[in-house]
PDB file of C-alpha atoms in Angstrom:
ATOM      1  CA  ALA A 475      65.566 125.133 117.693  1.00 75.00           C
ATOM      2  CA  GLN A 476      68.806 128.401 116.472  1.00 81.00           C
ATOM      3  CA  SER A 477      68.204 132.249 115.668  1.00 89.00           C
ATOM      4  CA  VAL A 478      70.036 135.055 115.421  1.00 93.00           C
ATOM      5  CA  ALA A 479      68.677 138.468 116.044  1.00 95.00           C
ATOM      6  CA  GLN A 480      69.417 141.920 114.228  1.00 96.00           C
ATOM      7  CA  PRO A 481      67.395 144.201 116.624  1.00 95.00           C
ATOM      8  CA  GLU A 482      68.075 147.526 114.789  1.00 96.00           C
ATOM      9  CA  ASP A 483      67.539 147.816 110.680  1.00 94.00           C
ATOM     10  CA  GLN A 484      69.663 149.984 110.447  1.00 97.00           C
ATOM     11  CA  VAL A 485      72.814 151.958 111.879  1.00 97.00           C
ATOM     12  CA  ASN A 486      72.949 155.397 110.890  1.00 97.00           C
ATOM     13  CA  VAL A 487      77.155 157.156 112.469  1.00 98.00           C
ATOM     14  CA  ALA A 488      79.442 159.773 111.623  1.00 97.00           C
ATOM     15  CA  GLU A 489      82.468 158.844 109.885  1.00 97.00           C
ATOM     16  CA  GLY A 490      85.510 158.400 112.503  1.00 97.00           C
ATOM     17  CA  ASN A 491      82.634 157.612 114.724  1.00 97.00           C
ATOM     18  CA  PRO A 492      83.099 154.612 116.977  1.00 97.00           C
ATOM     19  CA  LEU A 493      80.037 151.520 115.443  1.00 97.00           C
ATOM     20  CA  THR A 494      78.370 148.865 116.906  1.00 97.00           C
ATOM     21  CA  VAL A 495      75.981 145.945 114.999  1.00 98.00           C
ATOM     22  CA  LYS A 496      73.667 144.398 117.733  1.00 98.00           C
ATOM     23  CA  CYS A 497      73.303 140.634 117.020  1.00 97.00           C
ATOM     24  CA  THR A 498      71.710 138.278 119.903  1.00 97.00           C
ATOM     25  CA  TYR A 499      72.280 134.394 118.556  1.00 94.00           C
ATOM     26  CA  SER A 500      69.247 131.539 120.201  1.00 91.00           C
ATOM     27  CA  VAL A 501      71.507 127.942 119.700  1.00 84.00           C
ATOM     28  CA  SER A 502      71.872 124.824 121.969  1.00 81.00           C
ATOM     29  CA  GLY A 503      74.835 123.791 122.221  1.00 79.00           C
ATOM     30  CA  ASN A 504      77.840 125.950 121.056  1.00 81.00           C
ATOM     31  CA  PRO A 505      78.062 127.942 119.446  1.00 84.00           C
ATOM     32  CA  TYR A 506      79.723 129.348 116.072  1.00 88.00           C
ATOM     33  CA  LEU A 507      79.335 132.749 116.062  1.00 91.00           C
ATOM     34  CA  PHE A 508      79.911 134.647 111.702  1.00 92.00           C
ATOM     35  CA  TRP A 509      79.508 138.210 110.491  1.00 95.00           C
ATOM     36  CA  TYR A 510      79.203 139.033 106.478  1.00 94.00           C
ATOM     37  CA  VAL A 511      78.880 141.782 104.691  1.00 95.00           C
ATOM     38  CA  GLN A 512      77.657 142.532 101.884  1.00 91.00           C
ATOM     39  CA  TYR A 513      77.382 145.338  99.323  1.00 88.00           C
ATOM     40  CA  PRO A 514      75.417 146.268  96.211  1.00 81.00           C
ATOM     41  CA  ASN A 515      74.603 143.097  93.765  1.00 73.00           C
ATOM     42  CA  ARG A 516      77.577 141.692  95.495  1.00 76.00           C
ATOM     43  CA  GLY A 517      77.600 138.505  97.265  1.00 79.00           C
ATOM     44  CA  LEU A 518      78.244 137.494 101.306  1.00 87.00           C
ATOM     45  CA  GLN A 519      81.864 138.346 102.364  1.00 90.00           C
ATOM     46  CA  PHE A 520      83.600 137.085 104.876  1.00 90.00           C
ATOM     47  CA  LEU A 521      83.998 139.541 108.232  1.00 94.00           C
ATOM     48  CA  LEU A 522      84.630 137.031 111.341  1.00 93.00           C
ATOM     49  CA  LYS A 523      83.891 133.867 112.824  1.00 90.00           C
ATOM     50  CA  TYR A 524      83.960 132.635 117.112  1.00 90.00           C
ATOM     51  CA  ILE A 525      84.169 129.240 116.758  1.00 85.00           C
ATOM     52  CA  THR A 526      85.936 129.077 121.043  1.00 81.00           C
ATOM     53  CA  GLY A 527      88.510 130.349 122.343  1.00 83.00           C
ATOM     54  CA  ASP A 528      89.461 134.728 123.354  1.00 88.00           C
ATOM     55  CA  ASN A 529      85.684 136.306 123.547  1.00 91.00           C
ATOM     56  CA  LEU A 530      86.796 139.939 121.070  1.00 95.00           C
ATOM     57  CA  VAL A 531      86.913 138.049 117.662  1.00 95.00           C
ATOM     58  CA  LYS A 532      89.148 140.195 115.110  1.00 95.00           C
ATOM     59  CA  GLY A 533      88.149 140.177 111.826  1.00 93.00           C
ATOM     60  CA  SER A 534      89.076 141.956 107.744  1.00 90.00           C
ATOM     61  CA  TYR A 535      88.803 145.929 107.275  1.00 92.00           C
ATOM     62  CA  GLY A 536      88.912 146.172 111.346  1.00 95.00           C
ATOM     63  CA  PHE A 537      85.929 145.302 112.276  1.00 97.00           C
ATOM     64  CA  GLU A 538      85.974 143.426 115.095  1.00 97.00           C
ATOM     65  CA  ALA A 539      82.994 141.395 117.335  1.00 97.00           C
ATOM     66  CA  GLU A 540      82.347 140.181 121.387  1.00 95.00           C
ATOM     67  CA  PHE A 541      81.149 137.082 122.493  1.00 94.00           C
ATOM     68  CA  ASN A 542      79.487 137.396 126.021  1.00 95.00           C
ATOM     69  CA  LYS A 543      77.481 133.687 126.179  1.00 91.00           C
ATOM     70  CA  SER A 544      75.934 135.201 129.069  1.00 93.00           C
ATOM     71  CA  GLN A 545      73.565 138.432 127.185  1.00 94.00           C
ATOM     72  CA  THR A 546      74.313 135.363 123.682  1.00 94.00           C
ATOM     73  CA  SER A 547      75.333 138.236 122.076  1.00 96.00           C
ATOM     74  CA  PHE A 548      77.730 138.670 119.206  1.00 97.00           C
ATOM     75  CA  HIS A 549      77.358 141.863 118.469  1.00 98.00           C
ATOM     76  CA  LEU A 550      79.942 143.906 115.339  1.00 98.00           C
ATOM     77  CA  LYS A 551      82.355 146.439 116.252  1.00 97.00           C
ATOM     78  CA  LYS A 552      84.786 149.390 114.723  1.00 97.00           C
ATOM     79  CA  PRO A 553      85.788 152.422 116.844  1.00 97.00           C
ATOM     80  CA  SER A 554      86.738 155.075 113.961  1.00 97.00           C
ATOM     81  CA  ALA A 555      83.509 154.044 111.194  1.00 97.00           C
ATOM     82  CA  LEU A 556      84.376 154.490 107.243  1.00 97.00           C
ATOM     83  CA  VAL A 557      82.128 155.751 104.538  1.00 96.00           C
ATOM     84  CA  SER A 558      82.867 152.722 102.913  1.00 94.00           C
ATOM     85  CA  ASP A 559      81.245 150.926 105.459  1.00 96.00           C
ATOM     86  CA  SER A 560      78.467 151.655 104.399  1.00 96.00           C
ATOM     87  CA  ALA A 561      76.788 148.345 103.251  1.00 96.00           C
ATOM     88  CA  LEU A 562      74.392 145.419 104.897  1.00 94.00           C
ATOM     89  CA  TYR A 563      75.540 143.296 107.695  1.00 96.00           C
ATOM     90  CA  PHE A 564      74.759 139.840 108.731  1.00 95.00           C
ATOM     91  CA  CYS A 565      75.358 137.749 111.568  1.00 95.00           C
ATOM     92  CA  ALA A 566      74.969 134.250 111.538  1.00 93.00           C
ATOM     93  CA  VAL A 567      75.246 131.854 113.701  1.00 90.00           C
ATOM     94  CA  SER A 568      75.607 127.330 112.504  1.00 83.00           C
ATOM     95  CA  ALA A 569      73.342 125.011 112.819  1.00 66.00           C
ATOM     96  CA  GLN A 570      74.157 122.483 115.352  1.00 56.00           C
ATOM     97  CA  GLY A 571      77.086 119.782 114.217  1.00 55.00           C
ATOM     98  CA  TYR A 572      78.779 121.375 111.935  1.00 57.00           C
ATOM     99  CA  THR A 573      79.455 124.858 111.279  1.00 53.00           C
ATOM    100  CA  ASP A 574      78.925 125.458 107.528  1.00 66.00           C
ATOM    101  CA  LYS A 575      74.752 124.764 107.768  1.00 79.00           C
ATOM    102  CA  LEU A 576      74.124 129.297 108.453  1.00 87.00           C
ATOM    103  CA  ILE A 577      71.086 130.568 110.158  1.00 89.00           C
ATOM    104  CA  PHE A 578      70.641 134.862 109.851  1.00 92.00           C
ATOM    105  CA  GLY A 579      69.402 137.465 110.910  1.00 93.00           C
ATOM    106  CA  THR A 580      67.652 139.917 108.625  1.00 92.00           C
ATOM    107  CA  GLY A 581      69.919 142.247 108.164  1.00 94.00           C
ATOM    108  CA  THR A 582      71.649 145.744 109.642  1.00 96.00           C
ATOM    109  CA  ARG A 583      72.020 147.871 106.744  1.00 95.00           C
ATOM    110  CA  LEU A 584      75.061 149.940 108.305  1.00 97.00           C
ATOM    111  CA  GLN A 585      74.674 153.901 107.035  1.00 97.00           C
ATOM    112  CA  VAL A 586      78.217 156.216 107.525  1.00 97.00           C
ATOM    113  CA  PHE A 587      77.395 159.864 106.794  1.00 96.00           C
ATOM    114  CA  PRO A 588      80.534 161.708 105.455  1.00 94.00           C
TER     115      PRO A 588
ATOM    116  CA  ASN B 360      92.328 130.123  93.165  1.00 52.00           C
ATOM    117  CA  ALA B 361      89.135 132.030  91.753  1.00 69.00           C
ATOM    118  CA  GLY B 362      85.833 132.394  93.495  1.00 89.00           C
ATOM    119  CA  VAL B 363      82.740 130.910  93.838  1.00 93.00           C
ATOM    120  CA  MET B 364      81.902 131.230  90.263  1.00 94.00           C
ATOM    121  CA  GLN B 365      77.621 131.315  90.105  1.00 96.00           C
ATOM    122  CA  ASN B 366      76.247 131.996  86.818  1.00 96.00           C
ATOM    123  CA  PRO B 367      74.410 133.674  85.036  1.00 97.00           C
ATOM    124  CA  ARG B 368      74.546 137.037  87.229  1.00 94.00           C
ATOM    125  CA  HIS B 369      70.679 137.098  86.097  1.00 96.00           C
ATOM    126  CA  LEU B 370      67.278 135.346  84.517  1.00 98.00           C
ATOM    127  CA  VAL B 371      64.475 136.188  83.443  1.00 98.00           C
ATOM    128  CA  ARG B 372      61.574 133.611  83.022  1.00 98.00           C
ATOM    129  CA  ARG B 373      58.404 133.467  82.260  1.00 97.00           C
ATOM    130  CA  ARG B 374      55.527 132.373  84.976  1.00 97.00           C
ATOM    131  CA  GLY B 375      56.258 128.247  83.985  1.00 97.00           C
ATOM    132  CA  GLN B 376      59.034 127.542  82.511  1.00 98.00           C
ATOM    133  CA  GLU B 377      62.242 126.931  84.107  1.00 98.00           C
ATOM    134  CA  ALA B 378      65.620 127.328  85.752  1.00 98.00           C
ATOM    135  CA  ARG B 379      69.036 126.691  86.294  1.00 98.00           C
ATOM    136  CA  LEU B 380      70.958 128.186  88.439  1.00 98.00           C
ATOM    137  CA  ARG B 381      74.865 127.359  88.866  1.00 98.00           C
ATOM    138  CA  CYS B 382      77.142 127.047  91.215  1.00 97.00           C
ATOM    139  CA  SER B 383      81.166 125.240  90.474  1.00 96.00           C
ATOM    140  CA  PRO B 384      82.323 126.036  94.487  1.00 94.00           C
ATOM    141  CA  MET B 385      86.485 126.868  95.127  1.00 92.00           C
ATOM    142  CA  LYS B 386      89.037 124.808  94.235  1.00 89.00           C
ATOM    143  CA  GLY B 387      88.891 122.098  96.378  1.00 86.00           C
ATOM    144  CA  HIS B 388      85.669 122.050  97.903  1.00 88.00           C
ATOM    145  CA  SER B 389      84.027 119.406  98.214  1.00 88.00           C
ATOM    146  CA  HIS B 390      80.805 121.276  99.972  1.00 90.00           C
ATOM    147  CA  VAL B 391      78.039 123.062  98.603  1.00 93.00           C
ATOM    148  CA  TYR B 392      75.113 125.361  99.753  1.00 93.00           C
ATOM    149  CA  TRP B 393      72.526 127.002  98.510  1.00 96.00           C
ATOM    150  CA  TYR B 394      71.164 130.197 100.385  1.00 96.00           C
ATOM    151  CA  ARG B 395      68.159 131.726  99.198  1.00 96.00           C
ATOM    152  CA  GLN B 396      67.973 136.244  99.743  1.00 92.00           C
ATOM    153  CA  LEU B 397      63.835 137.678  98.904  1.00 88.00           C
ATOM    154  CA  PRO B 398      64.337 140.883  99.194  1.00 80.00           C
ATOM    155  CA  GLU B 399      64.915 142.200 102.202  1.00 74.00           C
ATOM    156  CA  GLU B 400      65.884 139.380 103.882  1.00 78.00           C
ATOM    157  CA  GLY B 401      68.579 137.752 104.745  1.00 81.00           C
ATOM    158  CA  LEU B 402      69.580 134.456 103.187  1.00 90.00           C
ATOM    159  CA  LYS B 403      67.306 130.806 104.121  1.00 93.00           C
ATOM    160  CA  PHE B 404      69.296 128.506 104.037  1.00 92.00           C
ATOM    161  CA  MET B 405      67.511 125.101 101.184  1.00 95.00           C
ATOM    162  CA  VAL B 406      70.139 122.771 100.856  1.00 95.00           C
ATOM    163  CA  TYR B 407      73.380 121.478 102.041  1.00 92.00           C
ATOM    164  CA  LEU B 408      75.299 118.761  98.737  1.00 93.00           C
ATOM    165  CA  GLN B 409      78.450 117.126  98.507  1.00 91.00           C
ATOM    166  CA  LYS B 410      79.530 115.141  95.674  1.00 89.00           C
ATOM    167  CA  GLU B 411      76.546 112.831  94.501  1.00 89.00           C
ATOM    168  CA  ASN B 412      75.498 113.257  97.575  1.00 92.00           C
ATOM    169  CA  ILE B 413      72.987 115.427  99.311  1.00 93.00           C
ATOM    170  CA  ILE B 414      73.142 115.488 103.222  1.00 89.00           C
ATOM    171  CA  ASP B 415      70.281 117.953 104.270  1.00 90.00           C
ATOM    172  CA  GLU B 416      67.590 119.109 102.123  1.00 92.00           C
ATOM    173  CA  SER B 417      65.999 120.461 104.872  1.00 90.00           C
ATOM    174  CA  GLY B 418      65.127 124.907 103.852  1.00 92.00           C
ATOM    175  CA  MET B 419      64.123 123.338  99.910  1.00 95.00           C
ATOM    176  CA  PRO B 420      60.820 123.979  99.218  1.00 94.00           C
ATOM    177  CA  LYS B 421      59.088 120.146  98.618  1.00 90.00           C
ATOM    178  CA  GLU B 422      57.882 120.295  94.920  1.00 95.00           C
ATOM    179  CA  ARG B 423      59.921 121.902  91.512  1.00 97.00           C
ATOM    180  CA  PHE B 424      63.057 122.497  93.474  1.00 98.00           C
ATOM    181  CA  SER B 425      65.870 119.769  92.954  1.00 97.00           C
ATOM    182  CA  ALA B 426      69.596 120.333  93.790  1.00 97.00           C
ATOM    183  CA  GLU B 427      72.829 118.162  92.189  1.00 96.00           C
ATOM    184  CA  PHE B 428      76.503 118.563  92.199  1.00 96.00           C
ATOM    185  CA  PRO B 429      77.968 115.187  90.327  1.00 93.00           C
ATOM    186  CA  LYS B 430      80.637 114.011  90.287  1.00 90.00           C
ATOM    187  CA  GLU B 431      81.451 116.168  87.026  1.00 90.00           C
ATOM    188  CA  GLY B 432      80.577 119.558  86.273  1.00 92.00           C
ATOM    189  CA  PRO B 433      79.077 121.701  89.069  1.00 96.00           C
ATOM    190  CA  SER B 434      76.309 121.890  90.948  1.00 97.00           C
ATOM    191  CA  ILE B 435      72.583 123.197  89.795  1.00 98.00           C
ATOM    192  CA  LEU B 436      70.072 124.213  91.423  1.00 98.00           C
ATOM    193  CA  ARG B 437      66.579 123.990  89.224  1.00 98.00           C
ATOM    194  CA  ILE B 438      63.405 125.101  89.746  1.00 98.00           C
ATOM    195  CA  GLN B 439      60.882 123.472  87.214  1.00 98.00           C
ATOM    196  CA  GLN B 440      57.301 125.759  86.529  1.00 98.00           C
ATOM    197  CA  VAL B 441      59.395 128.542  88.380  1.00 98.00           C
ATOM    198  CA  VAL B 442      56.480 131.155  89.638  1.00 97.00           C
ATOM    199  CA  ARG B 443      56.785 134.617  90.741  1.00 95.00           C
ATOM    200  CA  GLY B 444      57.161 134.617  94.493  1.00 94.00           C
ATOM    201  CA  ASP B 445      60.828 131.933  93.330  1.00 96.00           C
ATOM    202  CA  SER B 446      61.870 136.217  91.754  1.00 96.00           C
ATOM    203  CA  ALA B 447      65.016 136.508  94.697  1.00 96.00           C
ATOM    204  CA  ALA B 448      68.497 135.796  94.889  1.00 94.00           C
ATOM    205  CA  TYR B 449      69.575 132.449  94.629  1.00 96.00           C
ATOM    206  CA  PHE B 450      72.761 132.166  96.219  1.00 95.00           C
ATOM    207  CA  CYS B 451      76.002 129.016  96.121  1.00 95.00           C
ATOM    208  CA  ALA B 452      78.411 128.843  98.950  1.00 93.00           C
ATOM    209  CA  SER B 453      81.355 126.477  99.135  1.00 91.00           C
ATOM    210  CA  SER B 454      83.842 125.374 102.656  1.00 86.00           C
ATOM    211  CA  ARG B 455      86.844 123.870 102.497  1.00 82.00           C
ATOM    212  CA  LEU B 456      85.809 120.383 105.233  1.00 71.00           C
ATOM    213  CA  GLN B 457      82.861 119.793 107.227  1.00 63.00           C
ATOM    214  CA  GLY B 458      82.767 121.375 110.703  1.00 60.00           C
ATOM    215  CA  ASN B 459      85.145 124.375 112.225  1.00 55.00           C
ATOM    216  CA  THR B 460      85.761 126.228 108.631  1.00 68.00           C
ATOM    217  CA  GLU B 461      84.300 128.927 107.799  1.00 76.00           C
ATOM    218  CA  ALA B 462      81.554 129.537 103.903  1.00 83.00           C
ATOM    219  CA  PHE B 463      83.192 131.253 100.765  1.00 88.00           C
ATOM    220  CA  PHE B 464      80.022 133.099  98.683  1.00 91.00           C
ATOM    221  CA  GLY B 465      79.292 133.693  95.354  1.00 93.00           C
ATOM    222  CA  GLN B 466      77.738 136.873  93.970  1.00 91.00           C
ATOM    223  CA  GLY B 467      74.859 135.009  93.764  1.00 93.00           C
ATOM    224  CA  THR B 468      72.216 134.702  90.510  1.00 96.00           C
ATOM    225  CA  ARG B 469      68.994 137.258  90.209  1.00 94.00           C
ATOM    226  CA  LEU B 470      65.784 134.785  89.507  1.00 97.00           C
ATOM    227  CA  THR B 471      63.243 136.923  87.631  1.00 97.00           C
ATOM    228  CA  VAL B 472      59.945 135.365  87.781  1.00 97.00           C
ATOM    229  CA  VAL B 473      57.733 138.390  84.686  1.00 96.00           C
TER     230      VAL B 473
END
């Protein structure tokens, strides 16, 4: 069965510092991996995806994620955090066979302090 | 091109009443997905529909819940005889094609059962 784990409920980082939000996955077959961000009382906004190709994926708002097959991880990163990055971040993996039925992690709340 | 539109944004129902949640996908999108987000949890897949067809309803509760996506008009998620445990945010997503595309999410409908 497909699953996603986000081991940290919350990540705190100072503005200007690099940030990492962790995600590990378990799928059979090739994984299709996604990161979404959710601001308060809003829907999910797509950040980036990995389907195939380069392990380092660049996405919106300066975020990037690195696909590591041996560690079954897809950590989200940003070199310099902004206060406005504070939000709830979800990692997701597609169910086998197609990319749009998503299995979500429980989310990580990112708090960036000025 | 308007995004995925969900209405109402907020819905309050008394126990035993019916709730109808509507989702209009993005223009040109013929695939619709419904997800439920319980407080402090990630999103859980409920159902995947194409026009006039239910493709995958493996995440739908067996009773009281139904979904449709008619040839004309929005997709409807219907919850009969609501209970307090149905209180959640319900998100709709749409995509243009099956496979290798990202899903775009609406802003959600927050259902409160009193």
